[in-house]
Short mmCIF file of C-alpha atoms in Angstrom, two decimals:
data_model
loop_
_atom_site.label_atom_id
_atom_site.label_comp_id
_atom_site.label_asym_id
_atom_site.label_seq_id
_atom_site.Cartn_x
_atom_site.Cartn_y
_atom_site.Cartn_z
CA MET A 112 -0.03 0.08 -0.04
CA LYS A 113 1.18 3.59 -0.68
CA ALA A 114 1.50 6.65 1.93
CA PHE A 115 1.60 9.93 1.04
CA VAL A 116 3.27 12.16 3.13
CA PHE A 117 3.59 15.86 3.35
CA PRO A 118 6.20 17.74 5.00
CA GLY A 119 5.89 20.81 7.46
CA GLN A 120 7.70 23.88 8.39
CA GLY A 121 11.38 23.69 7.76
CA ALA A 122 11.13 22.02 4.33
CA GLN A 123 11.24 25.62 2.38
CA PHE A 124 14.36 26.83 0.08
CA PRO A 125 14.86 29.55 -1.98
CA GLY A 126 13.34 28.68 -5.79
CA MET A 127 11.22 26.21 -4.47
CA GLY A 128 8.49 25.20 -7.16
CA LYS A 129 10.00 27.59 -9.79
CA ASN A 130 10.32 24.38 -12.38
CA LEU A 131 7.20 23.53 -11.68
CA TYR A 132 5.39 27.31 -12.24
CA GLU A 133 7.74 27.32 -16.05
CA GLU A 134 7.32 23.56 -16.80
CA ASN A 135 3.85 22.92 -16.18
CA ALA A 136 0.33 25.20 -17.38
CA ALA A 137 -1.73 23.20 -14.56
CA ALA A 138 1.07 23.78 -11.94
CA LYS A 139 1.30 27.86 -13.24
CA ALA A 140 -2.74 28.12 -12.44
CA LEU A 141 -2.73 27.05 -9.34
CA PHE A 142 0.45 29.14 -8.38
CA GLU A 143 -1.42 32.44 -9.86
CA ARG A 144 -4.60 31.18 -7.84
CA ALA A 145 -2.84 31.27 -4.68
CA ASN A 146 -1.44 34.64 -5.51
CA GLU A 147 -5.21 36.17 -5.83
CA ILE A 148 -6.10 34.59 -2.82
CA LEU A 149 -3.18 35.75 -0.73
CA GLY A 150 -3.32 39.43 -1.88
CA PHE A 151 0.07 39.33 -2.44
CA ARG A 152 2.26 37.41 -5.19
CA ILE A 153 3.80 34.30 -2.84
CA THR A 154 5.51 33.49 -5.82
CA ASP A 155 7.80 35.90 -6.20
CA ILE A 156 9.12 35.34 -2.68
CA MET A 157 9.39 31.55 -3.42
CA PHE A 158 11.21 31.83 -6.63
CA ASN A 159 13.49 34.69 -5.88
CA GLY A 160 13.19 35.48 -2.21
CA THR A 161 15.80 34.95 0.30
CA GLU A 162 16.33 32.54 2.61
CA GLU A 163 15.52 35.00 5.57
CA GLU A 164 12.33 36.13 3.57
CA LEU A 165 11.16 32.75 3.08
CA LYS A 166 11.47 32.05 6.93
CA GLN A 167 8.67 34.60 8.03
CA THR A 168 5.88 32.18 8.89
CA LYS A 169 3.21 34.00 6.98
CA VAL A 170 5.23 33.31 3.81
CA THR A 171 6.72 29.73 5.03
CA GLN A 172 3.56 27.93 5.67
CA PRO A 173 1.64 29.17 2.70
CA ALA A 174 4.54 28.39 0.56
CA ILE A 175 5.44 24.79 1.71
CA PHE A 176 1.31 24.13 1.33
CA LEU A 177 1.67 25.36 -2.52
CA HIS A 178 4.51 23.44 -3.17
CA SER A 179 3.00 19.81 -1.96
CA VAL A 180 -0.39 20.53 -2.65
CA VAL A 181 0.83 21.68 -6.55
CA LEU A 182 3.00 18.61 -6.66
CA ALA A 183 0.02 16.21 -5.75
CA LYS A 184 -2.46 17.75 -8.28
CA ILE A 185 -0.21 17.52 -11.12
CA THR A 186 1.12 13.89 -10.43
CA PRO A 187 -0.70 11.43 -12.86
CA ASP A 188 -2.74 8.77 -10.86
CA PHE A 189 -2.67 10.21 -7.79
CA ALA A 190 -4.34 8.13 -5.80
CA PRO A 191 -3.19 7.21 -2.11
CA ASP A 192 -4.12 4.74 0.11
CA MET A 193 -3.59 6.67 3.03
CA VAL A 194 -2.07 9.94 3.70
CA ALA A 195 -0.13 11.94 6.74
CA GLY A 196 1.44 15.39 6.71
CA HIS A 197 3.77 16.69 9.63
CA SER A 198 2.65 19.38 11.50
CA LEU A 199 1.53 22.12 8.61
CA GLY A 200 1.67 19.44 6.19
CA GLU A 201 -1.48 17.77 7.16
CA PHE A 202 -3.45 20.41 5.90
CA SER A 203 -1.53 19.23 2.64
CA ALA A 204 -2.71 16.07 3.45
CA LEU A 205 -6.07 16.88 3.49
CA VAL A 206 -6.33 19.15 0.14
CA ALA A 207 -4.47 15.78 -1.51
CA ASN A 208 -7.37 13.20 0.04
CA GLY A 209 -9.88 15.65 -1.03
CA THR A 210 -11.30 16.71 2.49
CA LEU A 211 -10.19 20.08 1.60
CA ALA A 212 -10.86 22.33 -1.32
CA PHE A 213 -7.10 23.73 -2.57
CA GLU A 214 -8.66 27.46 -1.69
CA ASP A 215 -9.84 26.43 1.71
CA GLY A 216 -6.67 24.56 2.44
CA LEU A 217 -4.64 27.84 1.46
CA LYS A 218 -7.02 30.24 3.76
CA LEU A 219 -6.84 28.06 6.26
CA VAL A 220 -3.07 27.51 6.19
CA TYR A 221 -2.92 31.60 5.81
CA GLN A 222 -5.10 31.89 8.73
CA ARG A 223 -3.00 29.53 10.70
CA ALA A 224 0.39 31.19 10.12
CA MET A 225 -1.29 34.90 10.84
CA ALA A 226 -2.48 33.41 14.25
CA MET A 227 0.75 31.48 15.02
CA GLN A 228 2.67 34.58 14.05
CA GLU A 229 0.73 36.75 16.78
CA ALA A 230 0.83 33.74 19.25
CA CYS A 231 5.03 33.97 19.08
CA GLU A 232 4.74 38.15 19.61
CA ILE A 233 2.13 37.73 22.87
CA ASN A 234 4.56 35.01 24.37
CA PRO A 235 8.20 35.26 23.36
CA SER A 236 9.01 31.32 23.08
CA THR A 237 11.12 28.52 21.11
CA MET A 238 11.92 25.02 20.32
CA ALA A 239 14.88 23.29 20.70
CA ALA A 240 16.01 19.59 18.94
CA ILE A 241 17.12 16.90 21.10
CA LEU A 242 18.83 13.59 19.97
CA GLY A 243 20.20 10.73 21.35
CA LEU A 244 17.52 10.28 24.08
CA ALA A 245 14.87 8.20 24.80
CA ASP A 246 11.63 9.74 24.42
CA GLU A 247 10.54 8.37 28.27
CA LYS A 248 14.11 10.42 29.45
CA VAL A 249 13.16 13.97 27.31
CA GLU A 250 8.92 13.66 28.92
CA GLU A 251 10.79 13.32 32.21
CA ILE A 252 12.69 15.94 32.22
CA CYS A 253 10.04 18.38 30.82
CA SER A 254 7.95 17.46 33.56
CA GLU A 255 10.29 18.30 36.01
CA ILE A 256 10.66 21.91 35.22
CA SER A 257 7.46 23.33 37.05
CA ASP A 258 8.37 27.05 37.07
CA GLU A 259 8.34 27.25 33.02
CA ILE A 260 6.02 25.95 30.02
CA VAL A 261 8.47 23.15 28.55
CA VAL A 262 6.39 20.12 26.56
CA ALA A 263 7.63 17.23 24.33
CA ALA A 264 6.26 18.76 20.69
CA ASN A 265 7.63 16.42 18.00
CA TYR A 266 8.11 12.97 17.96
CA ASN A 267 10.07 13.09 14.83
CA CYS A 268 11.82 9.39 15.09
CA PRO A 269 13.31 7.33 18.15
CA GLY A 270 15.99 9.46 19.10
CA GLN A 271 14.92 12.91 17.70
CA LEU A 272 12.19 14.57 19.50
CA VAL A 273 11.34 18.46 19.95
CA ILE A 274 10.71 20.21 22.80
CA SER A 275 8.59 23.16 22.77
CA GLY A 276 8.23 26.15 25.62
CA SER A 277 9.40 29.83 26.99
CA ASN A 278 12.63 30.71 26.50
CA LYS A 279 13.63 30.50 29.48
CA GLY A 280 12.13 26.88 29.87
CA ILE A 281 13.82 25.40 27.11
CA GLU A 282 17.35 27.20 28.29
CA ILE A 283 16.65 25.12 31.31
CA ALA A 284 15.84 21.71 29.39
CA CYS A 285 18.96 21.79 27.06
CA GLU A 286 21.10 22.03 30.14
CA LYS A 287 19.31 19.24 31.74
CA MET A 288 19.21 17.06 28.44
CA LYS A 289 22.71 17.48 28.13
CA ALA A 290 23.53 16.43 31.81
CA ALA A 291 21.42 13.26 30.93
CA GLY A 292 23.34 12.43 28.46
CA ALA A 293 21.71 13.72 25.03
CA LYS A 294 24.00 13.83 22.04
CA ARG A 295 22.85 17.57 21.19
CA ALA A 296 20.37 19.80 22.84
CA LEU A 297 20.14 22.39 20.09
CA PRO A 298 17.86 25.40 19.90
CA LEU A 299 16.13 25.81 16.68
CA PRO A 300 15.58 29.10 15.02
CA VAL A 301 11.84 29.29 15.07
CA GLY A 302 9.99 31.79 15.60
CA GLY A 303 7.79 30.30 18.82
CA ALA A 304 6.99 27.49 21.18
CA PHE A 305 4.76 25.84 18.29
CA HIS A 306 2.71 22.50 19.40
CA SER A 307 2.42 23.82 23.06
CA PRO A 308 -0.17 25.68 25.66
CA LEU A 309 1.79 28.87 24.62
CA MET A 310 -0.21 28.53 21.11
CA GLU A 311 -3.59 28.70 22.83
CA PRO A 312 -4.31 32.31 20.93
CA ALA A 313 -3.58 30.71 18.00
CA ARG A 314 -5.83 27.71 18.49
CA GLU A 315 -9.15 29.81 19.26
CA LYS A 316 -8.84 31.77 16.23
CA LEU A 317 -8.14 28.53 14.09
CA GLN A 318 -10.83 26.95 15.87
CA LYS A 319 -13.49 29.41 14.33
CA ALA A 320 -11.59 29.10 10.79
CA ILE A 321 -12.22 25.60 10.70
CA GLU A 322 -15.54 25.65 12.02
CA SER A 323 -16.57 28.33 9.12
CA THR A 324 -15.03 26.06 6.32
CA GLU A 325 -16.74 23.18 4.65
CA PHE A 326 -14.91 19.72 4.86
CA HIS A 327 -16.12 16.75 2.64
CA THR A 328 -15.51 13.08 3.02
CA PRO A 329 -12.05 12.00 2.08
CA SER A 330 -10.85 9.59 -0.50
CA CYS A 331 -8.66 7.98 2.15
CA PRO A 332 -8.09 7.90 5.22
CA VAL A 333 -5.33 10.70 7.32
CA TYR A 334 -3.41 9.36 10.12
CA GLN A 335 -3.26 12.54 12.32
CA ASN A 336 -0.55 14.26 14.22
CA VAL A 337 -2.81 14.10 17.31
CA SER A 338 -4.98 10.67 17.16
CA THR A 339 -1.71 8.95 15.14
CA THR A 340 -4.77 6.29 13.99
CA ALA A 341 -6.70 6.23 10.70
CA VAL A 342 -9.33 8.96 10.41
CA SER A 343 -12.00 9.09 7.93
CA ASP A 344 -14.77 10.72 10.07
CA VAL A 345 -15.13 14.65 8.96
CA GLU A 346 -15.97 15.82 12.49
CA GLU A 347 -13.11 13.82 14.41
CA ILE A 348 -10.61 15.21 11.46
CA LYS A 349 -11.66 18.73 12.33
CA ARG A 350 -11.47 18.20 16.39
CA ASN A 351 -8.03 16.81 15.56
CA LEU A 352 -6.86 19.89 13.34
CA ILE A 353 -7.96 22.08 15.85
CA ALA A 354 -6.40 20.36 18.90
CA GLN A 355 -3.05 20.32 16.59
CA LEU A 356 -1.82 23.65 17.35
CA THR A 357 -1.08 23.04 21.27
CA ALA A 358 -0.44 19.63 21.42
CA PRO A 359 2.38 17.33 19.96
CA VAL A 360 3.04 15.89 16.75
CA LYS A 361 3.09 12.23 17.00
CA TRP A 362 4.78 11.38 13.34
CA THR A 363 6.94 8.63 15.07
CA GLN A 364 3.55 6.91 16.36
CA SER A 365 2.02 7.51 13.14
CA VAL A 366 4.19 6.00 10.87
CA GLN A 367 4.40 3.09 13.03
CA ASN A 368 0.33 2.90 12.76
CA MET A 369 0.77 3.16 8.93
CA VAL A 370 2.96 0.49 8.42
CA LYS A 371 0.96 -1.33 11.00
CA ASP A 372 -1.73 -0.93 8.63
CA GLY A 373 -0.25 -2.02 5.43
CA ALA A 374 1.61 0.65 4.09
CA THR A 375 4.99 -0.03 2.42
CA HIS A 376 5.58 2.65 0.18
CA PHE A 377 6.20 5.90 1.72
CA VAL A 378 5.95 9.05 -1.15
CA GLU A 379 7.20 12.49 0.47
CA CYS A 380 5.17 15.20 -1.61
CA GLY A 381 6.56 18.46 -1.33
CA PRO A 382 9.98 20.33 -0.81
CA GLY A 383 12.78 18.43 0.66
CA LYS A 384 13.44 14.90 1.81
CA VAL A 385 12.88 15.12 5.64
CA LEU A 386 10.21 13.25 6.01
CA GLN A 387 11.79 10.07 3.71
CA GLY A 388 14.73 10.25 6.36
CA LEU A 389 12.66 9.80 9.33
CA VAL A 390 10.48 7.12 8.06
CA LYS A 391 13.42 5.62 7.25
CA LYS A 392 14.79 5.74 10.74
CA ILE A 393 11.29 4.54 12.24
CA HIS A 394 10.46 1.76 9.87
CA PRO A 395 13.77 0.72 7.94
CA GLU A 396 12.55 -1.74 5.61
CA ALA A 397 9.97 0.76 4.16
CA GLU A 398 10.47 2.00 0.40
CA VAL A 399 10.52 5.64 0.27
CA SER A 400 10.75 7.94 -2.20
CA GLY A 401 9.58 11.80 -3.71
CA VAL A 402 7.53 12.73 -5.90
#
């Protein structure tokens, strides 16, 4: 069975999508439609912008979504048996399996990006990657820091967990992780504490937007970051999507469940190869490729 997976923030690169725009008429039409919907030419930033310009949350999220969805839309015989997306990638996955229309998905991603940007400004905060420590140990250290917010945010693959929290909390946690034997405890260049309780203001805004958007019955199940299991029920998809902003991304567990349900080939649809690498670490026997 074939699983299509969609990357999240961090997969962007200058020039992304330019060849698709220039070589494929259907792709070009979708990119131009996105420029109209967003009210600015995101394609100019994607194709010609600097890394710095691409790093702004309000640009990064719609840019990665666009690149991923355009690839899915122009892939001949695109027929996934199951889909999943890492954080932001879950929105791309939901367009790919027909739950969301392209326009609605893009609008939601842009609203999500703006709401997250605002939440970051309210609570200056950050994230850090912890390498070479058992997930349970990372969780234990986070729970011991009681006077600051620090939580496990991204279960990327065994031995690679990202934590999220207040600036001070992350600083304390990194020291404790190193003392406990972590190979690396590396603060990440992100705008805020994504997938933590500090994103609550963004979650409330996104909830309103999601509840007023039309969702359709998907063509195949989505393995969501919050539940990690196959979901086809529209109301459940909405609930999980709303919860995702303040809950951890359980990527390891999602891939394990997809394998358990019959996935043998994982196809990454979007910029970069990050998810192909993570899938291989989670399940070395899996066949992986990119679109």
